[in-house]
Amino acid sequence: MRKTLLLFMGIAIVFLFLNQQARGQNQASKLRAAEDGLALTPPMGWYPWNEFGQEPQNEKLIKEIVDALISSGLKDAGYVYVGPDEGICFSRGADGKLIANLAHYPSGLRGLGDYIHQRGLKYALYTDAGTRTCSKAMPGTKDHEVEDMAAFAAWRADDVKVDWCNTDGQDPAQTYTRLRDAQLAAGRPIVFSLCSWGVGEPWKWAASVGHLWRTTGDICGPGKADWSTAMKNTAENEKLFAAAGPGHWNDPDMLINGMDGLSATQNRSFFSLWCMMAAPLMAGNDLRKMTASTIQILTNREAIGIDQDPLGIQGHIVRREGQAEIWAAKRLFDGSQAVLVFNSGTTQAEVRVTWPDVGSAQSAALYVRNLWTHQTTGPRRGGITVTVPPRDVALLRISESSAFPRPPVIVADSYWVSFHAPDPGPQKFTKAITVKTTGSDELPRWKVLPGLPSWLTVAVTKHGKSQTLASTVSTAGLAKGLYHAVVRADNIEPVSGQPMSALYYDVDLEVAGGGGKN
Ligand code: GLA
């Protein structure tokens, strides 16, 4: 009866470990995301490498960054994946298993993940496909794929980035496919992020292996942004637009916004280019020390809406005029078109964007929204002329309608629910997490999926722009012990009808006390 009710209330599936393994392997030739619903828009979050390198990283820094990510408003803008990258996280024990570096991470790597999950963020960990990581301070996964991926699952990572240092003689496609299989066997839904810097041309084969792949070398060394490398990465990534789509992204590397070495104009232009390329938006700056301008750029929801558009199209250069690039071919979920005019030169540019540039007839009457000034003009016929200062941009949305809706951004207060039953007698407990929409006013439609384990039910209730996901556990018939499930909730973007990235959260139940069966 309760299960029938659940179907009407609209939620969720639990991926049991063995099921996941079998399903994952059967689907190996398909898009990863078609199976797990992860990263259907480009992942957003924060990694330390650009600002901090490998050192001095520790639990204190990551926790301070997590707190800053929330208090600065980045979390509400959609930045969710966070973790230590190559933060000297673990070593390998004599038994071959990974051991968390408790000197740097006193709560352990599971403890750090719990801190992140409790705050409604997702946990990203890092490793390497070779014998050692890039700094050589940590072991790589070579010949330890299965036990390492099991460790990441046990630490409850939601994202694993796999680097490509110290891989002499290894084939990228074979290596990452082996890691994919090991990661699926570990049974935890995880965003799988390939970091071979373009080695092995992952855009040709990795859509069935991972959710995103680096297309370029590092965008900067620790501590200082580098404009010319950012432009090189842009040019290399731009050409690969056909490979990108929901669940399979080209990754031209982390954001350099807010770092030393960029002007305010360059910051805005850089962010616009990344949004236009549907690139992952992993901030790389020190979130504890952001200027108002950096926050304003990183949280510009209208620009982010271009990046996070549910259709997942990577825009590209359709035309050049002198040193100005006209980026287009990025249709958005409501039928509007994103356009970027980027002046890469050192003198002012005046550029006419014509309606045929955005696939419309010259005679069409279209509205133009400027995504940095937040002003709409029109309807206009024929086109619009923009004046763009050196290294600056005009980031526009062009539409037959003046509405310009933004896609929903799902923000949760927690991704972890835990219960303690003091004894194994039949008892029920309920705890809810709240999920709000900070993008559009339109609420996503929750999709009904079967498959919860017998001790767990989940009910979704809508309250205006938020929903609660209430988990009820029943200890009836359960032996003493620890029970864990990962709940999956799918939903559909209401304007386009596109699936949105699946929402996953952990549920733990500890049945304590005497008299249990085990
Ligand atoms: C490589 C990667 C970077 C970063 C560092 C860490 O250079 O490309 O993104 O993870 O390793 O050492």
Coordinates of C-alpha atoms and ligand atoms in Angstrom, one line a residue:
M1 CA 0.0 0.0 0.0
R2 CA 2.8 2.4 1.0
K3 CA 4.6 1.5 -2.2
T4 CA 1.6 2.2 -4.3
L5 CA 1.3 5.5 -2.6
L6 CA 4.9 6.3 -3.4
L7 CA 4.3 5.8 -7.1
F8 CA 1.7 8.6 -7.0
M9 CA 3.9 10.9 -5.0
G10 CA 6.7 10.7 -7.5
I11 CA 10.1 9.4 -6.5
A12 CA 13.0 7.3 -6.8
I13 CA 15.0 4.2 -7.1
V14 CA 17.7 2.6 -5.0
F15 CA 20.7 1.2 -6.8
L16 CA 21.6 -2.0 -5.1
F17 CA 25.2 -2.8 -5.6
L18 CA 24.9 -6.0 -7.7
N19 CA 22.2 -4.6 -9.8
Q20 CA 24.2 -1.5 -10.6
Q21 CA 27.2 -3.6 -11.6
A22 CA 25.2 -5.8 -14.0
R23 CA 23.3 -2.9 -15.5
G24 CA 26.4 -0.8 -15.9
Q25 CA 28.3 -3.5 -17.7
N26 CA 25.4 -4.2 -20.1
Q27 CA 25.2 -0.6 -21.0
A28 CA 28.9 -0.2 -21.5
S29 CA 28.6 1.0 -25.1
K30 CA 26.0 3.6 -24.4
L31 CA 26.4 7.0 -22.8
R32 CA 27.3 6.7 -19.2
A33 CA 24.7 9.3 -18.3
A34 CA 21.9 7.5 -20.1
E35 CA 22.1 4.9 -17.3
D36 CA 22.9 6.9 -14.3
G37 CA 21.4 10.3 -15.1
L38 CA 24.5 12.1 -13.8
A39 CA 25.9 15.4 -15.1
L40 CA 23.1 16.0 -17.6
T41 CA 24.3 19.6 -17.4
P42 CA 28.0 20.4 -17.0
P43 CA 29.3 19.8 -13.4
M44 CA 29.7 22.9 -11.3
G45 CA 31.8 23.2 -8.1
W46 CA 35.2 24.0 -6.8
Y47 CA 38.7 22.4 -7.0
P48 CA 41.8 23.7 -5.2
W49 CA 44.5 23.1 -7.8
N50 CA 44.5 26.5 -9.7
E51 CA 44.9 28.5 -6.5
F52 CA 46.6 26.1 -4.1
G53 CA 48.3 23.4 -6.0
Q54 CA 48.9 20.2 -4.0
E55 CA 49.9 22.0 -0.8
P56 CA 49.0 23.3 1.7
Q57 CA 45.8 21.4 1.5
N58 CA 44.0 19.8 4.4
E59 CA 40.7 19.3 6.0
K60 CA 40.6 22.8 7.5
L61 CA 41.0 24.4 4.1
I62 CA 38.4 22.3 2.4
K63 CA 35.9 22.9 5.2
E64 CA 36.5 26.7 5.1
I65 CA 36.0 26.6 1.3
V66 CA 32.8 24.6 1.8
D67 CA 31.5 27.2 4.2
A68 CA 32.6 30.1 1.9
L69 CA 30.9 28.4 -1.0
I70 CA 27.7 28.4 0.9
S71 CA 27.9 31.9 2.5
S72 CA 29.0 33.6 -0.8
G73 CA 25.9 32.4 -2.6
L74 CA 27.8 30.1 -5.0
K75 CA 26.0 27.0 -3.7
D76 CA 22.6 28.6 -4.5
A77 CA 23.9 29.5 -8.0
G78 CA 24.5 25.7 -8.6
Y79 CA 28.2 25.1 -7.6
V80 CA 27.9 21.7 -5.8
Y81 CA 30.9 19.4 -6.4
V82 CA 33.8 20.1 -4.0
G83 CA 36.9 18.3 -2.9
P84 CA 40.6 18.2 -2.3
D85 CA 41.9 17.3 -5.9
E86 CA 45.5 16.2 -5.4
G87 CA 45.5 17.2 -1.8
I88 CA 47.8 14.4 -0.5
C89 CA 44.7 12.5 0.6
F90 CA 45.9 8.9 0.9
S91 CA 48.7 6.4 0.7
R92 CA 48.6 2.6 0.0
G93 CA 48.9 0.1 2.7
A94 CA 50.8 -3.2 2.6
D95 CA 47.5 -5.0 1.8
G96 CA 47.2 -2.9 -1.3
K97 CA 44.3 -0.8 0.1
L98 CA 44.2 2.9 0.2
I99 CA 44.6 4.6 3.6
A100 CA 43.3 8.1 4.3
N101 CA 46.0 10.6 5.3
L102 CA 44.8 11.4 8.8
A103 CA 47.5 13.9 9.4
H104 CA 46.0 16.2 6.7
Y105 CA 42.4 15.0 7.1
P106 CA 41.8 14.1 10.7
S107 CA 38.1 13.2 10.2
G108 CA 39.2 10.7 7.5
L109 CA 38.1 10.9 3.9
R110 CA 34.6 9.5 4.8
G111 CA 34.3 12.2 7.5
L112 CA 35.2 14.9 5.0
G113 CA 32.6 13.6 2.7
D114 CA 30.0 13.5 5.4
Y115 CA 30.7 17.2 6.2
I116 CA 30.2 18.1 2.6
H117 CA 27.0 16.0 2.2
Q118 CA 25.5 17.4 5.4
R119 CA 25.7 20.8 3.8
G120 CA 23.9 19.8 0.6
L121 CA 27.1 19.6 -1.5
K122 CA 28.6 16.7 -3.4
Y123 CA 32.0 15.2 -2.7
A124 CA 34.7 15.1 -5.4
L125 CA 37.9 13.0 -5.0
Y126 CA 41.0 12.7 -7.2
T127 CA 43.3 10.0 -8.3
D128 CA 45.6 9.1 -11.2
A129 CA 45.5 6.4 -13.9
G130 CA 49.3 5.7 -13.6
T131 CA 51.7 4.5 -11.0
R132 CA 51.7 7.7 -9.0
T133 CA 49.8 11.0 -9.1
C134 CA 51.4 14.1 -10.7
S135 CA 53.2 15.2 -7.5
K136 CA 54.2 11.6 -6.9
A137 CA 53.0 12.1 -3.3
M138 CA 50.1 9.7 -3.8
P139 CA 49.7 6.2 -5.3
G140 CA 48.0 6.0 -8.7
T141 CA 45.4 3.3 -9.6
K142 CA 47.5 1.3 -12.0
D143 CA 46.9 -2.4 -11.1
H144 CA 44.7 -1.4 -8.2
E145 CA 41.7 -0.2 -10.1
V146 CA 39.1 -2.4 -8.3
E147 CA 40.3 -1.7 -4.7
D148 CA 40.8 2.0 -5.3
M149 CA 37.3 2.5 -6.8
A150 CA 35.9 0.5 -3.9
A151 CA 37.7 2.9 -1.5
F152 CA 36.2 6.0 -3.3
A153 CA 32.7 4.4 -3.1
A154 CA 33.3 3.6 0.7
W155 CA 34.4 7.3 1.2
R156 CA 31.1 8.2 -0.5
A157 CA 32.6 10.2 -3.3
D158 CA 30.1 11.5 -5.9
D159 CA 32.8 12.5 -8.4
V160 CA 36.2 11.1 -9.2
K161 CA 38.7 12.9 -11.4
V162 CA 41.4 10.6 -12.8
D163 CA 44.6 12.2 -13.9
W164 CA 47.1 11.0 -16.4
C165 CA 50.6 11.4 -14.9
N166 CA 53.1 8.6 -14.8
T167 CA 51.3 6.5 -17.3
D168 CA 54.2 5.4 -19.6
G169 CA 53.0 2.8 -22.1
Q170 CA 49.4 2.9 -21.0
D171 CA 46.6 3.3 -23.6
P172 CA 44.1 6.0 -22.5
A173 CA 40.9 4.4 -23.9
Q174 CA 41.8 0.9 -22.4
T175 CA 43.0 2.3 -19.1
Y176 CA 39.9 4.6 -18.5
T177 CA 37.6 1.8 -19.6
R178 CA 39.1 -0.5 -17.1
L179 CA 38.7 2.2 -14.4
R180 CA 35.1 2.7 -15.5
D181 CA 34.4 -1.0 -15.1
A182 CA 36.0 -1.0 -11.6
Q183 CA 34.0 2.1 -10.7
L184 CA 30.7 0.6 -11.8
A185 CA 31.6 -2.6 -9.9
A186 CA 32.0 -0.5 -6.8
G187 CA 28.3 0.2 -7.1
R188 CA 28.2 3.9 -6.3
P189 CA 26.8 6.4 -8.8
I190 CA 29.8 8.7 -9.4
V191 CA 30.5 11.4 -12.0
F192 CA 33.6 10.0 -13.7
S193 CA 36.0 12.7 -14.9
L194 CA 38.8 11.9 -17.3
C195 CA 41.9 14.1 -17.1
S196 CA 44.2 13.0 -19.8
W197 CA 44.6 16.7 -21.0
G198 CA 43.4 15.6 -24.5
V199 CA 45.9 12.7 -24.7
G200 CA 44.2 9.8 -26.6
E201 CA 41.5 12.2 -28.0
P202 CA 38.8 11.2 -25.4
W203 CA 36.1 13.2 -27.3
K204 CA 36.2 10.4 -29.8
W205 CA 35.4 7.5 -27.4
A206 CA 34.8 8.6 -23.8
A207 CA 31.1 9.4 -23.8
S208 CA 30.5 5.7 -22.9
V209 CA 33.3 5.8 -20.3
G210 CA 32.9 9.0 -18.3
H211 CA 30.8 12.1 -18.0
L212 CA 33.5 14.6 -18.9
W213 CA 37.0 14.7 -20.2
R214 CA 39.7 17.3 -20.2
T215 CA 40.5 18.5 -23.8
T216 CA 43.5 20.6 -22.9
G217 CA 46.6 21.0 -20.7
D218 CA 46.4 22.8 -17.4
I219 CA 45.0 26.3 -17.7
C220 CA 47.5 27.7 -15.2
G221 CA 50.0 26.8 -12.6
P222 CA 49.0 27.3 -9.0
G223 CA 48.4 30.9 -7.8
K224 CA 48.3 32.9 -11.0
A225 CA 45.8 33.1 -13.9
D226 CA 47.3 33.1 -17.4
W227 CA 45.2 34.7 -20.1
S228 CA 47.2 33.3 -23.1
T229 CA 46.8 29.8 -21.8
A230 CA 43.1 30.4 -21.3
M231 CA 42.9 31.6 -24.9
K232 CA 44.8 28.5 -26.1
N233 CA 42.5 26.2 -24.2
T234 CA 39.5 28.0 -25.6
A235 CA 40.7 27.6 -29.2
E236 CA 41.4 23.9 -28.7
N237 CA 38.1 23.2 -27.0
E238 CA 36.0 25.3 -29.4
K239 CA 36.7 22.9 -32.3
L240 CA 35.3 19.9 -30.4
F241 CA 31.8 21.3 -30.0
A242 CA 30.1 18.3 -31.8
A243 CA 31.3 15.9 -29.0
A244 CA 29.5 17.7 -26.2
G245 CA 26.0 17.0 -24.9
P246 CA 24.0 16.0 -21.8
G247 CA 26.2 13.7 -19.7
H248 CA 29.3 13.9 -21.9
W249 CA 31.2 17.2 -21.8
N250 CA 34.4 18.7 -23.2
D251 CA 36.3 20.1 -20.3
P252 CA 38.8 22.9 -21.1
D253 CA 39.8 23.0 -17.4
M254 CA 38.8 24.8 -14.2
L255 CA 37.8 28.5 -14.0
I256 CA 40.5 31.1 -13.4
N257 CA 38.0 33.8 -12.2
G258 CA 39.0 35.6 -9.1
M259 CA 42.7 34.7 -9.4
D260 CA 45.6 37.1 -9.7
G261 CA 46.5 38.0 -13.3
L262 CA 43.1 38.9 -14.8
S263 CA 41.3 42.2 -15.2
A264 CA 37.6 42.5 -14.4
T265 CA 36.9 42.5 -18.2
Q266 CA 38.9 39.4 -18.7
N267 CA 37.1 37.7 -15.9
R268 CA 33.8 38.5 -17.5
S269 CA 34.9 37.4 -20.9
F270 CA 36.5 34.2 -19.7
F271 CA 33.3 33.2 -17.8
S272 CA 31.2 34.0 -20.9
L273 CA 33.4 31.8 -23.1
W274 CA 33.1 28.9 -20.6
C275 CA 29.3 29.3 -20.5
M276 CA 29.1 29.4 -24.2
M277 CA 31.1 26.2 -24.5
A278 CA 28.9 24.4 -22.0
A279 CA 32.1 23.8 -20.1
P280 CA 32.1 22.4 -16.5
L281 CA 32.2 25.4 -14.1
M282 CA 34.7 24.3 -11.5
A283 CA 35.8 27.5 -9.7
G284 CA 39.5 27.4 -8.9
N285 CA 40.0 30.5 -6.8
D286 CA 40.2 31.1 -3.0
L287 CA 36.5 31.4 -2.2
R288 CA 37.3 32.8 1.3
K289 CA 38.7 36.0 -0.3
M290 CA 36.5 36.9 -3.2
T291 CA 35.8 40.5 -4.3
A292 CA 32.2 41.6 -4.9
S293 CA 33.0 41.6 -8.7
T294 CA 34.2 38.0 -8.6
I295 CA 31.1 36.9 -6.8
Q296 CA 28.9 38.8 -9.2
I297 CA 30.6 37.1 -12.2
L298 CA 30.6 33.6 -10.7
T299 CA 27.0 33.8 -9.7
N300 CA 25.5 35.5 -12.8
R301 CA 22.5 33.3 -13.1
E302 CA 21.7 34.4 -16.6
A303 CA 25.2 33.4 -17.8
I304 CA 25.0 30.2 -15.8
G305 CA 21.7 29.5 -17.4
I306 CA 23.5 29.4 -20.8
D307 CA 26.1 26.9 -19.5
Q308 CA 23.5 24.8 -17.6
D309 CA 21.0 24.8 -20.5
P310 CA 19.2 21.4 -20.5
L311 CA 19.8 20.9 -24.2
G312 CA 23.5 20.9 -23.5
I313 CA 24.7 22.3 -26.9
Q314 CA 28.3 23.6 -27.0
G315 CA 28.3 26.9 -29.0
H316 CA 31.1 27.6 -31.4
I317 CA 32.5 30.4 -33.6
V318 CA 30.3 30.9 -36.7
R319 CA 32.0 33.9 -38.0
R320 CA 34.9 36.3 -37.4
E321 CA 35.1 40.0 -38.1
G322 CA 38.6 41.3 -37.7
Q323 CA 39.6 40.3 -34.1
A324 CA 36.0 39.8 -33.1
E325 CA 34.6 36.3 -32.8
I326 CA 30.9 35.6 -33.2
W327 CA 29.9 32.6 -31.2
A328 CA 26.5 31.1 -31.8
A329 CA 24.8 27.8 -32.8
K330 CA 23.6 27.4 -29.2
R331 CA 19.9 26.9 -29.1
L332 CA 18.5 26.9 -25.6
F333 CA 15.7 25.0 -23.9
D334 CA 13.0 27.6 -24.6
G335 CA 13.9 28.0 -28.3
S336 CA 16.0 31.1 -27.8
Q337 CA 19.6 31.4 -29.0
A338 CA 22.7 32.3 -27.1
V339 CA 25.2 34.5 -28.9
L340 CA 28.6 35.7 -27.7
V341 CA 30.6 38.5 -29.4
F342 CA 34.1 38.2 -28.1
N343 CA 36.6 40.9 -29.0
S344 CA 40.0 39.2 -28.6
G345 CA 41.8 42.2 -29.9
T346 CA 43.2 45.4 -28.4
T347 CA 41.0 48.0 -30.1
Q348 CA 37.2 48.4 -29.8
A349 CA 35.1 46.4 -32.2
E350 CA 31.7 47.1 -33.7
V351 CA 29.9 44.0 -34.8
R352 CA 26.5 43.4 -36.4
V353 CA 24.8 40.2 -35.2
T354 CA 22.2 39.4 -37.9
W355 CA 19.1 37.3 -37.4
P356 CA 20.4 34.7 -39.9
D357 CA 23.4 34.3 -37.5
V358 CA 20.9 32.8 -35.1
G359 CA 18.9 30.9 -37.6
S360 CA 16.0 33.3 -38.0
A361 CA 14.8 35.3 -41.1
Q362 CA 16.1 38.8 -41.5
S363 CA 12.5 40.0 -41.3
A364 CA 11.9 38.4 -37.9
A365 CA 11.0 40.6 -34.9
L366 CA 13.2 39.4 -32.0
Y367 CA 14.0 40.4 -28.5
V368 CA 17.6 40.7 -27.3
R369 CA 18.6 40.2 -23.7
N370 CA 22.1 41.3 -22.6
L371 CA 23.2 38.8 -19.9
W372 CA 25.7 41.1 -18.2
T373 CA 23.6 44.3 -18.2
H374 CA 20.4 42.3 -17.6
Q375 CA 18.4 44.5 -20.0
T376 CA 16.1 43.5 -22.8
T377 CA 15.5 45.4 -25.9
G378 CA 13.2 44.9 -28.9
P379 CA 11.5 43.6 -30.8
R380 CA 14.0 44.4 -33.5
R381 CA 14.2 43.4 -37.1
G382 CA 17.3 42.3 -39.0
G383 CA 19.9 42.2 -36.2
I384 CA 21.7 44.2 -33.5
T385 CA 24.9 46.1 -33.6
V386 CA 27.1 45.8 -30.5
T387 CA 30.2 47.8 -29.5
V388 CA 32.7 45.7 -27.7
P389 CA 35.8 47.1 -25.9
P390 CA 39.1 45.2 -26.2
R391 CA 39.0 41.7 -24.6
D392 CA 35.4 42.3 -23.6
V393 CA 32.2 40.5 -24.7
A394 CA 28.6 41.0 -25.4
L395 CA 26.7 37.9 -24.1
L396 CA 23.2 37.9 -25.6
R397 CA 20.1 35.8 -25.7
I398 CA 17.9 36.3 -28.7
S399 CA 14.3 35.2 -28.8
E400 CA 10.9 35.7 -30.3
S401 CA 9.5 36.1 -26.8
S402 CA 10.6 38.7 -24.2
A403 CA 10.3 36.1 -21.4
F404 CA 13.8 34.6 -21.2
P405 CA 13.2 31.9 -18.7
R406 CA 16.1 30.3 -16.8
P407 CA 16.4 26.6 -16.2
P408 CA 15.8 25.3 -12.7
V409 CA 18.8 25.0 -10.3
I410 CA 18.2 22.3 -7.7
V411 CA 19.8 23.1 -4.3
A412 CA 19.4 20.7 -1.4
D413 CA 19.9 21.4 2.3
S414 CA 21.5 18.0 2.7
Y415 CA 22.5 14.9 0.7
W416 CA 22.7 12.6 3.8
V417 CA 20.0 11.2 6.1
S418 CA 21.0 8.9 9.0
F419 CA 18.9 7.0 11.5
H420 CA 19.7 5.2 14.7
A421 CA 17.3 2.6 16.0
P422 CA 18.2 1.8 19.6
D423 CA 17.0 -1.8 19.4
P424 CA 15.7 -4.1 16.7
G425 CA 12.1 -4.0 17.7
P426 CA 9.7 -2.8 14.9
Q427 CA 10.0 1.0 14.7
K428 CA 9.6 3.7 12.1
F429 CA 11.5 7.0 11.7
T430 CA 11.2 9.8 9.2
K431 CA 13.6 12.5 8.2
A432 CA 13.3 14.9 5.3
I433 CA 15.7 16.8 3.2
T434 CA 14.5 20.0 1.4
V435 CA 15.3 20.7 -2.2
K436 CA 14.6 24.1 -3.6
T437 CA 14.7 25.6 -7.1
T438 CA 16.8 28.7 -7.4
G439 CA 16.7 29.1 -11.1
S440 CA 13.4 29.5 -12.9
D441 CA 10.0 29.8 -11.3
E442 CA 9.1 26.6 -13.0
L443 CA 9.3 23.5 -10.8
P444 CA 10.7 20.4 -12.3
R445 CA 8.3 17.5 -12.6
W446 CA 9.4 14.5 -10.5
K447 CA 9.6 11.3 -12.4
V448 CA 8.3 8.1 -10.8
L449 CA 10.7 5.2 -10.6
P450 CA 10.3 1.9 -8.9
G451 CA 12.7 -0.1 -6.7
L452 CA 13.1 1.0 -3.1
P453 CA 14.4 -1.6 -0.6
S454 CA 11.8 -3.0 1.8
W455 CA 13.0 -1.0 4.8
L456 CA 12.9 2.4 3.1
T457 CA 10.2 4.6 1.6
V458 CA 10.5 8.1 0.2
A459 CA 7.8 10.6 -0.3
V460 CA 8.0 13.9 -2.2
T461 CA 5.9 16.9 -1.2
K462 CA 5.9 20.2 -3.0
H463 CA 5.8 23.5 -1.1
G464 CA 5.9 26.4 -3.5
K465 CA 9.4 26.5 -5.0
S466 CA 10.7 23.8 -2.7
Q467 CA 10.1 20.1 -2.3
T468 CA 10.7 17.8 0.7
L469 CA 12.0 14.3 0.2
A470 CA 10.9 12.5 3.3
S471 CA 12.7 9.2 4.0
T472 CA 10.9 6.8 6.3
V473 CA 12.7 3.7 7.5
S474 CA 11.1 0.7 9.1
T475 CA 13.1 -1.7 11.3
A476 CA 10.4 -4.4 11.1
G477 CA 12.1 -7.7 10.3
L478 CA 15.6 -6.2 10.2
A479 CA 18.4 -7.8 12.1
K480 CA 20.9 -5.7 14.1
G481 CA 23.3 -4.1 11.8
L482 CA 24.1 -1.2 9.4
Y483 CA 21.9 -0.6 6.4
H484 CA 22.8 1.8 3.6
A485 CA 21.0 2.9 0.4
V486 CA 21.5 5.5 -2.2
V487 CA 18.2 7.1 -3.2
R488 CA 17.8 8.3 -6.7
A489 CA 15.2 10.9 -7.7
D490 CA 14.7 11.9 -11.4
N491 CA 12.9 14.8 -12.6
I492 CA 12.0 16.5 -15.9
E493 CA 12.7 20.1 -16.8
P494 CA 9.3 21.6 -17.4
V495 CA 9.8 23.9 -20.4
S496 CA 11.9 21.6 -22.6
G497 CA 10.7 18.2 -21.2
Q498 CA 14.4 17.2 -21.0
P499 CA 15.5 15.0 -18.1
M500 CA 17.5 16.9 -15.4
S501 CA 20.5 15.4 -13.7
A502 CA 19.4 12.7 -11.3
L503 CA 19.4 13.7 -7.6
Y504 CA 21.1 11.1 -5.3
Y505 CA 21.4 11.0 -1.6
D506 CA 22.6 8.6 1.1
V507 CA 20.4 7.0 3.7
D508 CA 21.9 5.1 6.6
L509 CA 20.1 3.1 9.2
E510 CA 21.9 1.6 12.2
V511 CA 19.9 -1.0 14.1
A512 CA 21.6 -1.3 17.5
G513 CA 20.9 -3.3 20.6
G514 CA 20.8 -6.9 21.6
G515 CA 18.7 -9.8 20.3
G516 CA 19.4 -9.2 16.6
K517 CA 19.9 -12.1 14.2
N518 CA 23.5 -11.3 13.3
Ligands
GLA1 C1 47.2 17.7 -13.3 C2 45.8 18.1 -13.6 C3 45.4 19.3 -12.7 C4 45.6 19.0 -11.2 C5 47.0 18.5 -11.0 C6 47.2 18.0 -9.6 O1 48.1 18.7 -13.6 O2 45.6 18.4 -14.9 O3 44.0 19.6 -13.0 O4 44.7 18.0 -10.9 O5 47.4 17.5 -11.9 O6 48.5 17.6 -9.4

